[in-house]
Tab-separated table of C-alpha atoms in Angstrom:
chain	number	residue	atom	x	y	z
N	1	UNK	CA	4.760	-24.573	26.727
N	2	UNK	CA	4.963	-21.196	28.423
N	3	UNK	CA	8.300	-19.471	28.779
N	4	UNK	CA	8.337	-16.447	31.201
N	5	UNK	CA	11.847	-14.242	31.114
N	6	UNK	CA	12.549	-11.891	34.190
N	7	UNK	CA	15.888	-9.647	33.689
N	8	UNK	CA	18.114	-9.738	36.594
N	9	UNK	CA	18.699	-6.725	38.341
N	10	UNK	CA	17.271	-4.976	35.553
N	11	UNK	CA	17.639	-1.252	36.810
N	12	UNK	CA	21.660	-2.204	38.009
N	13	UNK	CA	21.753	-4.301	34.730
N	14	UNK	CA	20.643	-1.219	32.606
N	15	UNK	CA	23.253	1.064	34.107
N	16	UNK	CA	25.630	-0.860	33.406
N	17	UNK	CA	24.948	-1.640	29.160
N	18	UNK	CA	25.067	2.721	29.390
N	19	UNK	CA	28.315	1.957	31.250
N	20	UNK	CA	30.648	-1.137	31.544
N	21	UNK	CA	32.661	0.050	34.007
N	22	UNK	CA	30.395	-0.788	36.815
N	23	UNK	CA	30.526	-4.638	35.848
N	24	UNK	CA	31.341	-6.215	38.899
N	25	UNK	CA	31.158	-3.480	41.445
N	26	UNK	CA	28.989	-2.874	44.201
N	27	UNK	CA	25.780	-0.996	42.661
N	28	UNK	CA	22.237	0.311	43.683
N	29	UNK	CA	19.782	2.467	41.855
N	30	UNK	CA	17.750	4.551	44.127
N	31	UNK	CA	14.769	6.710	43.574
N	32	UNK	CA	15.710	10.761	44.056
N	33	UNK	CA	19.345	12.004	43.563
N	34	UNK	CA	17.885	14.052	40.902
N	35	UNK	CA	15.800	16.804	39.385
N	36	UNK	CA	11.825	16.157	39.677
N	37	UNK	CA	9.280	17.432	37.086
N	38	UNK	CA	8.977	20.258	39.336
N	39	UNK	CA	12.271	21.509	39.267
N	40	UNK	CA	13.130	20.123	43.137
N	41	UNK	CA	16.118	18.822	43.682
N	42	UNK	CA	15.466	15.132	45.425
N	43	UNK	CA	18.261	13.130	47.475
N	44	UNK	CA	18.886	9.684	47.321
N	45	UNK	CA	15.810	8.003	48.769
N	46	UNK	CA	15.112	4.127	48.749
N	47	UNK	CA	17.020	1.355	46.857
N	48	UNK	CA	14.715	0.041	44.018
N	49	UNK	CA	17.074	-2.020	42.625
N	50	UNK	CA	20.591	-3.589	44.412
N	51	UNK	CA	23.445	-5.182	42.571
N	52	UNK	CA	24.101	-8.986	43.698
N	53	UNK	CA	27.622	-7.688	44.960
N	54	UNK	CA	25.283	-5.229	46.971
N	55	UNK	CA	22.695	-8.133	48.350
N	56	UNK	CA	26.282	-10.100	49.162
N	57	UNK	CA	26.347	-7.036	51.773
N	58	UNK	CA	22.834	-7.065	52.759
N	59	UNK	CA	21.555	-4.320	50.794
N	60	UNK	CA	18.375	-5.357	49.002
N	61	UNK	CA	15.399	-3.244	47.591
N	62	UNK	CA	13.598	-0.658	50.274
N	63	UNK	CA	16.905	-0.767	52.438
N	64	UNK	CA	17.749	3.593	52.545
N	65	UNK	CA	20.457	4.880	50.094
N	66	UNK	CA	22.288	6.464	53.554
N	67	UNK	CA	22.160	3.091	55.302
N	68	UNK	CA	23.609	1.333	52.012
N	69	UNK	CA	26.241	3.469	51.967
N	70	UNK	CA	27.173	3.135	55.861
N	71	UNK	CA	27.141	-0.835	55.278
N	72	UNK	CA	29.324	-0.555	51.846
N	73	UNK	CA	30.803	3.364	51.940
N	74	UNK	CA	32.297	2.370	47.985
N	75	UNK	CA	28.560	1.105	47.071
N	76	UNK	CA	27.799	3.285	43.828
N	77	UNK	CA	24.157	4.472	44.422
N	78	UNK	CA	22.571	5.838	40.513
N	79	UNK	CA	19.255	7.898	40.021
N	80	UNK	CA	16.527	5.801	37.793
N	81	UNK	CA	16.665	6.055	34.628
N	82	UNK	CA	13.301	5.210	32.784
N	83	UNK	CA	13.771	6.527	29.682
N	84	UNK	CA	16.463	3.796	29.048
N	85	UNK	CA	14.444	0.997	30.932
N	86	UNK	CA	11.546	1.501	28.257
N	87	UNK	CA	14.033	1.439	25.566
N	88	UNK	CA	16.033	-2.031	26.458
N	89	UNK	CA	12.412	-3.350	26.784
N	90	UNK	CA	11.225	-2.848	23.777
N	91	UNK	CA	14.699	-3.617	22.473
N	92	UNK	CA	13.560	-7.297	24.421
N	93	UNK	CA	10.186	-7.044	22.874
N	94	UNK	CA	11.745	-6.683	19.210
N	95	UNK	CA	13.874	-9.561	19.351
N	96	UNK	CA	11.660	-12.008	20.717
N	97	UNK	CA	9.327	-10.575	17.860
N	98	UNK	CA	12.042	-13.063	15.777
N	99	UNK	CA	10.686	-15.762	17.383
N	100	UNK	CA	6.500	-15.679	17.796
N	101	UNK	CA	4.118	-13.142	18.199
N	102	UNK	CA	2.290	-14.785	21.039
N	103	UNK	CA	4.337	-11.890	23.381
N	104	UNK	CA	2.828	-10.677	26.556
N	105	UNK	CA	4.901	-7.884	28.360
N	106	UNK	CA	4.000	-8.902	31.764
N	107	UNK	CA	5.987	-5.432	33.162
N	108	UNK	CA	8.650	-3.368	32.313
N	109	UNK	CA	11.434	-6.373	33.054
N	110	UNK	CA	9.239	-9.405	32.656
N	111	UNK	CA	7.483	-11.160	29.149
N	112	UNK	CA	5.608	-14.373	28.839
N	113	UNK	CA	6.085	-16.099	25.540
N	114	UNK	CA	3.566	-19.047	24.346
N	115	UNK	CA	5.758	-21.405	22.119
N	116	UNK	CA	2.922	-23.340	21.328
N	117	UNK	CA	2.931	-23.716	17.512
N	118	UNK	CA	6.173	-23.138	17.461
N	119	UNK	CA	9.148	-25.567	16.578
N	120	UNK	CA	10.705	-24.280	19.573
N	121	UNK	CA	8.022	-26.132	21.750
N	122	UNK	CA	9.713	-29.517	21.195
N	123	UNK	CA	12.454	-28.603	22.721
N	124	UNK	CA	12.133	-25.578	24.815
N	125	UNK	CA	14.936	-26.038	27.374
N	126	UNK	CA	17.357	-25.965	24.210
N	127	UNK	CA	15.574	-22.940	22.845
N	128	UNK	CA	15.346	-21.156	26.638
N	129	UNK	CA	19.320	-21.483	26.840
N	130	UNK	CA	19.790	-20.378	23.295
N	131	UNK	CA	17.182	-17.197	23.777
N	132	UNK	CA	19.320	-16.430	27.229
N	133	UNK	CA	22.715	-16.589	24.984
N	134	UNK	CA	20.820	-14.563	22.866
N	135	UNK	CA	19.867	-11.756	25.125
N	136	UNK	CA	22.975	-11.417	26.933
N	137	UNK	CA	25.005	-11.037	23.449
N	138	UNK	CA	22.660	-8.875	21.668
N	139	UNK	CA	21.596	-6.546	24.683
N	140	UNK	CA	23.903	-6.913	27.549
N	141	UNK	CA	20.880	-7.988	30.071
N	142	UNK	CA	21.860	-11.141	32.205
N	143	UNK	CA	17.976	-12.913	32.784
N	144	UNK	CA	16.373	-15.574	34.670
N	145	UNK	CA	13.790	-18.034	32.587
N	146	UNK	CA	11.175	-20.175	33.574
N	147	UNK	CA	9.307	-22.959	31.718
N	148	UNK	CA	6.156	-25.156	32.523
N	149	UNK	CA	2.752	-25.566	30.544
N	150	UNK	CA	1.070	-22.678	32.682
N	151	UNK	CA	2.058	-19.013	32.600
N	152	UNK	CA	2.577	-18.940	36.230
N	153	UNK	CA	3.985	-21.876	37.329
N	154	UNK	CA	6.543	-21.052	34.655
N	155	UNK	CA	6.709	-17.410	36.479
N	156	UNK	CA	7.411	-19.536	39.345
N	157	UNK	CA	10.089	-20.995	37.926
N	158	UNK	CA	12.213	-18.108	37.023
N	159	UNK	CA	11.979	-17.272	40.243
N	160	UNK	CA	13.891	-20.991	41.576
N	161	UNK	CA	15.752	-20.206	38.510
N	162	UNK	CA	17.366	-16.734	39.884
N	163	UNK	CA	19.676	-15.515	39.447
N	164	UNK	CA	20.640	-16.164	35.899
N	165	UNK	CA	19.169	-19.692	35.430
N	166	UNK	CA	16.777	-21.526	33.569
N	167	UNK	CA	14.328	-23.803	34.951
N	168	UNK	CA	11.398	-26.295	33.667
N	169	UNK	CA	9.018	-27.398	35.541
N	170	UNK	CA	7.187	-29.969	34.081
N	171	UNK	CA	4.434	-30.736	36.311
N	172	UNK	CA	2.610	-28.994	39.293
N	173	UNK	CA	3.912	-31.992	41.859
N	174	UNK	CA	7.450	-30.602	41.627
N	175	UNK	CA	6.827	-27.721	43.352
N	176	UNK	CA	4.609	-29.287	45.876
N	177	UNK	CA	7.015	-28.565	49.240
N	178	UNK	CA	6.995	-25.281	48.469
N	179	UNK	CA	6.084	-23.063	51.199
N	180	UNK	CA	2.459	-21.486	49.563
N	181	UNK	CA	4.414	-17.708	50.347
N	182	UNK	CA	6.617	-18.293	47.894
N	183	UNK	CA	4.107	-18.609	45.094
N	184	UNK	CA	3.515	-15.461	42.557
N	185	UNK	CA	0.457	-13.531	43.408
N	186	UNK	CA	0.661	-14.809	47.573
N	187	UNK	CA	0.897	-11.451	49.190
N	188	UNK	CA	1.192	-11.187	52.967
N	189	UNK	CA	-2.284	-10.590	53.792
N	190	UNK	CA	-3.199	-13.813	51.538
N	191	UNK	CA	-0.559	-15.849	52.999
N	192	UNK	CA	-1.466	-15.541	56.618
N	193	UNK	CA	-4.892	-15.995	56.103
N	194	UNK	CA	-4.008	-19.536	53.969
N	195	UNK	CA	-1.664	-20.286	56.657
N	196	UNK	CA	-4.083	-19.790	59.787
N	197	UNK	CA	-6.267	-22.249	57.849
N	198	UNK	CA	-3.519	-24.883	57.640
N	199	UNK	CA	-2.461	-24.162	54.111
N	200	UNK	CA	1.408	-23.101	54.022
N	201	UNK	CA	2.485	-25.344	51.546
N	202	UNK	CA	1.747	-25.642	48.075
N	203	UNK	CA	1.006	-29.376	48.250
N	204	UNK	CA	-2.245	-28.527	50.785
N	205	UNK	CA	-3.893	-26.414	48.228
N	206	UNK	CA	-5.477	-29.175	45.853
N	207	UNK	CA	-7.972	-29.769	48.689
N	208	UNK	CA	-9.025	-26.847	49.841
N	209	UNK	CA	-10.620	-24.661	47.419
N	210	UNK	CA	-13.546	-24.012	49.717
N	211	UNK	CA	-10.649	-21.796	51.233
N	212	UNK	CA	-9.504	-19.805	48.602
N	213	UNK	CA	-12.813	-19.288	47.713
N	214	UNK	CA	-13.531	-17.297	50.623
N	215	UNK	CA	-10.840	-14.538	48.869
N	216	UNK	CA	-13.138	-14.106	46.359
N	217	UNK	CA	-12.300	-13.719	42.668
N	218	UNK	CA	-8.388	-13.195	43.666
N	219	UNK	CA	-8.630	-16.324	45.756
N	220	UNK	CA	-10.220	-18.817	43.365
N	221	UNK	CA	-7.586	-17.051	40.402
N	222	UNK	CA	-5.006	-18.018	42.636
N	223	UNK	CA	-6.226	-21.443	43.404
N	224	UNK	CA	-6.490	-21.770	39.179
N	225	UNK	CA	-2.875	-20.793	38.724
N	226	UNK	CA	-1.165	-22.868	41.623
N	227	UNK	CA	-3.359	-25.812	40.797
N	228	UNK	CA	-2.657	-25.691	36.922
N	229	UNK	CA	-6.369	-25.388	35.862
N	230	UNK	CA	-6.360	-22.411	34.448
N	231	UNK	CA	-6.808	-21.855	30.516
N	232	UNK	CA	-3.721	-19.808	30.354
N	233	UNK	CA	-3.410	-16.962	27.206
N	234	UNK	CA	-0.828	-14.852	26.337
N	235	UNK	CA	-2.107	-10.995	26.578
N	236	UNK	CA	-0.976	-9.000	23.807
N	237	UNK	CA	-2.407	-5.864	25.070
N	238	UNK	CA	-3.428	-5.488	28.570
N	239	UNK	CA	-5.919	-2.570	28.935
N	240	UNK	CA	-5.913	0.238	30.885
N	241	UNK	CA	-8.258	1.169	33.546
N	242	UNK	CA	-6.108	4.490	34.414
N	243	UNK	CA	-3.651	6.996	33.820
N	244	UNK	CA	-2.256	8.807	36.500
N	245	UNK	CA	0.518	11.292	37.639
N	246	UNK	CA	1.406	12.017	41.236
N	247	UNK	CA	4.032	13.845	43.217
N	248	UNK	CA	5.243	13.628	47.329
N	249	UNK	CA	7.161	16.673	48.046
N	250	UNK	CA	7.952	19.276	50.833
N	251	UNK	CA	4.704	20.802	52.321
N	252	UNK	CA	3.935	24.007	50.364
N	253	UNK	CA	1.300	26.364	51.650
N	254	UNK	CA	0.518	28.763	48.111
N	255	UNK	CA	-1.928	27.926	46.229
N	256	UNK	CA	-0.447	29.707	42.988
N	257	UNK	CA	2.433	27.265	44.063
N	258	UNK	CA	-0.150	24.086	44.036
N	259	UNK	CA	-2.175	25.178	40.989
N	260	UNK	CA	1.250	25.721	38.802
N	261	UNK	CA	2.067	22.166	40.005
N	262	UNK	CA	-1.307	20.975	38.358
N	263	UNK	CA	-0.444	21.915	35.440
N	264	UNK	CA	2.984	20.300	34.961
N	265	UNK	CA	0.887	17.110	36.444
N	266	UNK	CA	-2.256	17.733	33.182
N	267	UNK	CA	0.949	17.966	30.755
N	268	UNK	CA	2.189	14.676	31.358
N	269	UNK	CA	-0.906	13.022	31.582
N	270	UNK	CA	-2.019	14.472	28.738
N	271	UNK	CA	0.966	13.193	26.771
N	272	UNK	CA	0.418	9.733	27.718
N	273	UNK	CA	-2.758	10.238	27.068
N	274	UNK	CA	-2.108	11.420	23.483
N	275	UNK	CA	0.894	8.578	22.864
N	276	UNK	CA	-1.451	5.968	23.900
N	277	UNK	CA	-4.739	7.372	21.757
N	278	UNK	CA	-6.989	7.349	24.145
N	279	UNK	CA	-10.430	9.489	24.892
N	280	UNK	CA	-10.357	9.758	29.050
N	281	UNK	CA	-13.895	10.609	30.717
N	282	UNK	CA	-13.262	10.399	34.252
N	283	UNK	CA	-11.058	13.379	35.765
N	284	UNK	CA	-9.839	12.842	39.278
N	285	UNK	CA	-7.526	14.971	41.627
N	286	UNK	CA	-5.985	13.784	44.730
N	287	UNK	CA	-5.035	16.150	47.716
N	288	UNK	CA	-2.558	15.291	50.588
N	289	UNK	CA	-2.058	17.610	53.503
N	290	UNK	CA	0.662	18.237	55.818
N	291	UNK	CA	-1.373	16.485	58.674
N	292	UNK	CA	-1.663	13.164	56.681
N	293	UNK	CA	-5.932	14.103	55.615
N	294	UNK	CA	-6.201	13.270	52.173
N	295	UNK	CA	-9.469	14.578	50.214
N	296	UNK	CA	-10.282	13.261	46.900
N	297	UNK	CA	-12.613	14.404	44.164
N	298	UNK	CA	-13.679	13.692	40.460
N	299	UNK	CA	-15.976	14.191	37.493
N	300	UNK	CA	-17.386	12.351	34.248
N	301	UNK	CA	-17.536	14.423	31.206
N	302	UNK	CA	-18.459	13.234	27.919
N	303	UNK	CA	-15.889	15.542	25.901
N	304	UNK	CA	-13.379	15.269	23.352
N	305	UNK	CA	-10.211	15.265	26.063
N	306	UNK	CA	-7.574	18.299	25.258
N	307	UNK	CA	-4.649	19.177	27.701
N	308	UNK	CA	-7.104	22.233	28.186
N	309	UNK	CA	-9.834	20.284	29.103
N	310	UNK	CA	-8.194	18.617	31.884
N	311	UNK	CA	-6.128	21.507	33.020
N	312	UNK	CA	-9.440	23.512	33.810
N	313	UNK	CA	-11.616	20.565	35.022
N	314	UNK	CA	-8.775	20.033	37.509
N	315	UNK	CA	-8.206	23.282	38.780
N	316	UNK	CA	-11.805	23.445	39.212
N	317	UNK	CA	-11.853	20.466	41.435
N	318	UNK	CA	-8.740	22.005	43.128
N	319	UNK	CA	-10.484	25.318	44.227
N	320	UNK	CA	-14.027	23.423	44.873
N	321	UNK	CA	-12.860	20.536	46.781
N	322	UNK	CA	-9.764	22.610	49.023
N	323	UNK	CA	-11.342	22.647	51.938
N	324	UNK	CA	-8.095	22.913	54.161
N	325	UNK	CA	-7.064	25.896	52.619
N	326	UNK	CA	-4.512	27.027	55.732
N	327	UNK	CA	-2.944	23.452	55.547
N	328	UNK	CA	0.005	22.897	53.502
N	329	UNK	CA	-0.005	20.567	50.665
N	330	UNK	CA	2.530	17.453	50.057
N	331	UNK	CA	1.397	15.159	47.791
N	332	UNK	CA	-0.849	15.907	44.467
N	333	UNK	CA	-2.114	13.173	42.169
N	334	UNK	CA	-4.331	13.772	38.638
N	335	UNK	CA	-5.497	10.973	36.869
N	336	UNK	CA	-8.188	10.092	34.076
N	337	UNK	CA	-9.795	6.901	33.576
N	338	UNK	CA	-13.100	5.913	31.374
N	339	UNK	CA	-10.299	4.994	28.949
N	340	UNK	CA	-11.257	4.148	25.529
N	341	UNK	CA	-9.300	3.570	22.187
N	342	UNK	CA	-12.286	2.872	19.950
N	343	UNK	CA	-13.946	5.662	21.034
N	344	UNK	CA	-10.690	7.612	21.156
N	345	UNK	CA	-10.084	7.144	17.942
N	346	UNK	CA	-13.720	7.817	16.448
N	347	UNK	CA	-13.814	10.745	18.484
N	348	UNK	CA	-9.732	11.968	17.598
N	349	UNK	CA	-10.506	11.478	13.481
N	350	UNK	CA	-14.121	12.646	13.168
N	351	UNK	CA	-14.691	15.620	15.049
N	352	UNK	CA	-12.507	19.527	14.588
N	353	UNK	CA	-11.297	20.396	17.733
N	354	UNK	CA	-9.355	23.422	17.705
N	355	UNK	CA	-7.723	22.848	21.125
N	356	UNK	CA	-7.048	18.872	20.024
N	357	UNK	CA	-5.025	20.115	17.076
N	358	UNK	CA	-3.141	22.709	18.994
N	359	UNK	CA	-2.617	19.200	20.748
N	360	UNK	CA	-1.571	16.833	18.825
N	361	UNK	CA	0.848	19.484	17.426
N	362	UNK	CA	2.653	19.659	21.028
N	363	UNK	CA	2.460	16.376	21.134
N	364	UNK	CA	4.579	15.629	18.131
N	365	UNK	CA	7.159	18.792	19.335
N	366	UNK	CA	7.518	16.862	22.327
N	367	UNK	CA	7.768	13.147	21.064
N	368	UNK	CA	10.872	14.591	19.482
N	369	UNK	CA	12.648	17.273	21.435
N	370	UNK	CA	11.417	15.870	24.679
N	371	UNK	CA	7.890	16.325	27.420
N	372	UNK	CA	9.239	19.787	28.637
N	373	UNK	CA	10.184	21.179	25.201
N	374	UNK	CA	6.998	22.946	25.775
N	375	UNK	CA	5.023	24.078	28.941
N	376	UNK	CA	1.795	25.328	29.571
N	377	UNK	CA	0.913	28.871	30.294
N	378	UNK	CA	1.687	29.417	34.456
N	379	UNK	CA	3.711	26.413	34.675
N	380	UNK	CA	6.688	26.410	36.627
């Protein structure tokens, strides 16, 4: 049996474990209202995450933090917060650690636990309400659960089960007059093009796999995962095809501007980078102008990575590949991909690297005093 958990309102739910005081009133968390890695000062933007008192009013996610405060003028609107997210996760992740370590962390709010083995599987609606007890007492965060013997039926689940419920689902035919939208994984695109071919409920999909076919690997995935066939497994570790950093902000003209703006983008990819013990070999820089053309550009280079290393590859593909150089900038975007932990580490523990012990040195000054404890030379 699979058991999938989704926290409710996790951003609201978050906010309010850091302060009780907001239990029970009207609450958003919106992106902005704070200081970027820049230094710019952004306003409340979008809501990424409404209180239930707040979707009582008819604020829900993407609704505008100055419309949410016209509809409800006492709604409390909060900048995110991610440093705390990451920490109630793994707060999550730890205690279910008490339980199995068949653990996938699905996203930041969401796990997927196989009880199989387990002598919770004989009973898992017992153990579901017990675990939800559980995580309410020990870490404040109200949660939705799901149960059925596939990962994503049981994803499906949680969501009949929200907010704050439980529900099983014991077999694929309970869940057959459900419109085929409201099943994980059916986006918009997918869903019109099922539903122009007759399929808009759940219960038409057993017959038409010839259809979801024609989606191509998604399609016949999805087919797999409404239809219960697939061989579900929990993923302990999902890997990474990418890193990236990027940034929207007010249309800036200077290039000394743009190119100090690189570099606070390198140092944080480089710290993930680091943290995560990986060797990068794809370098990639995406440009934005004021007039909405976008130019990308990127290189493969089989070297050990150092913040150095990407700060000059990138500012090489800056000044090579600017080829709008009266336009103003507003969006910037480094990333590195080619990711590899077994060569990472091979490469990290083997070879001297002057510039990769200079490094890991910053690295560990910055694990513990924070990512801008130290900056690089021309940052802002």
């Amino acid at each position: 049996m699979f058991l999938h958990i989704d926290l409710d309102c996790f951003f609201v739910s978050a906010a309010r474990v850091k302060d009780p005081s907001l239990n029970g009133k009207v609450v958003a968390v919106a992106g902005g209202n704070k200081t970027d890695i820049f230094g710019d000062f952004i306003e409340s933007g979008v809501i990424v995450s409404a209180s239930y008192e707040a979707r009582a009013q008819g604020i829900v996610c993407t609704t505008h933090s100055n419309l949410a405060k016209k509809i409800c003028p006492e709604i409390i609107i909060l900048p995110t917060d991610f440093e705390l997210y990451s920490e109630l996760s793994n707060k999550l992740f730890t205690l279910l650690l008490n339980f199995t370590n068949e653990i996938e962390k699905y996203s930041i709010d969401e796990y997927f636990v196989d009880l199989a083995g387990t002598k919770f599987d004989s009973n898992p609606l017992e153990f579901a309400k017990f675990l939800k007890e559980k995580i309410q007492n020990e870490l404040g965060l109200p949660c939705s659960i799901g149960l059925s013997k596939t990962k994503f039926i049981a994803k499906f689940a949680t969501n009949l089960a929200k907010p704050n419920g439980i529900r099983l689902i014991s077999s694929p035919d309970e869940i057959s007059e459900f419109e085929i939208s409201k099943f994980p994984g059916v986006g918009k695109s997918a869903s019109k093009f099922l539903n122009s071919r007759g399929i808009t409920h759940i219960k038409d999909v057993l017959n038409a796999k010839s259809v979801f076919d024609k989606l191509g690997k998604n399609g016949i995935t999805l087919y797999e995962r409404i239809c219960a066939l697939d061989s579900d497994k929990i993923e302990k570790q999902r890997q990474r095809k990418s890193l990236a950093m990027a940034r929207t902000f007010a249309p800036i003209y200077d290039r000394s501007v743009i190119e100090k703006r690189l570099l606070v983008l390198c140092r944080y990819v480089s710290f993930d980078v680091y943290t995560l013990g990986l060797n990068p070999s794809k370098f990639e820089l995406k440009i934005r102008y004021k007039d909405r053309q976008s130019i990308s550009a990127s290189v493969t280079l089989h070297e050990i990575f150092t913040q150095k290393l990407l700060e000059k590859t990138i500012k090489e593909l800056f000044f090579t590949h600017d080829k709008f150089s009266d336009f103003a900038i507003t969006y910037l975007s480094v990333a590195v991909g080619g990711l590899d932990t077994k060569e990472s580490k091979s490469l990290f523990d083997n070879l001297p690297n002057k510039n990769k012990t200079i490094d890991n040195a910053l690295t560990k000054i910055r694990l513990k005093y924070g990512i801008d404890a130290i900056k690089s030379g021309g940052e802002i």
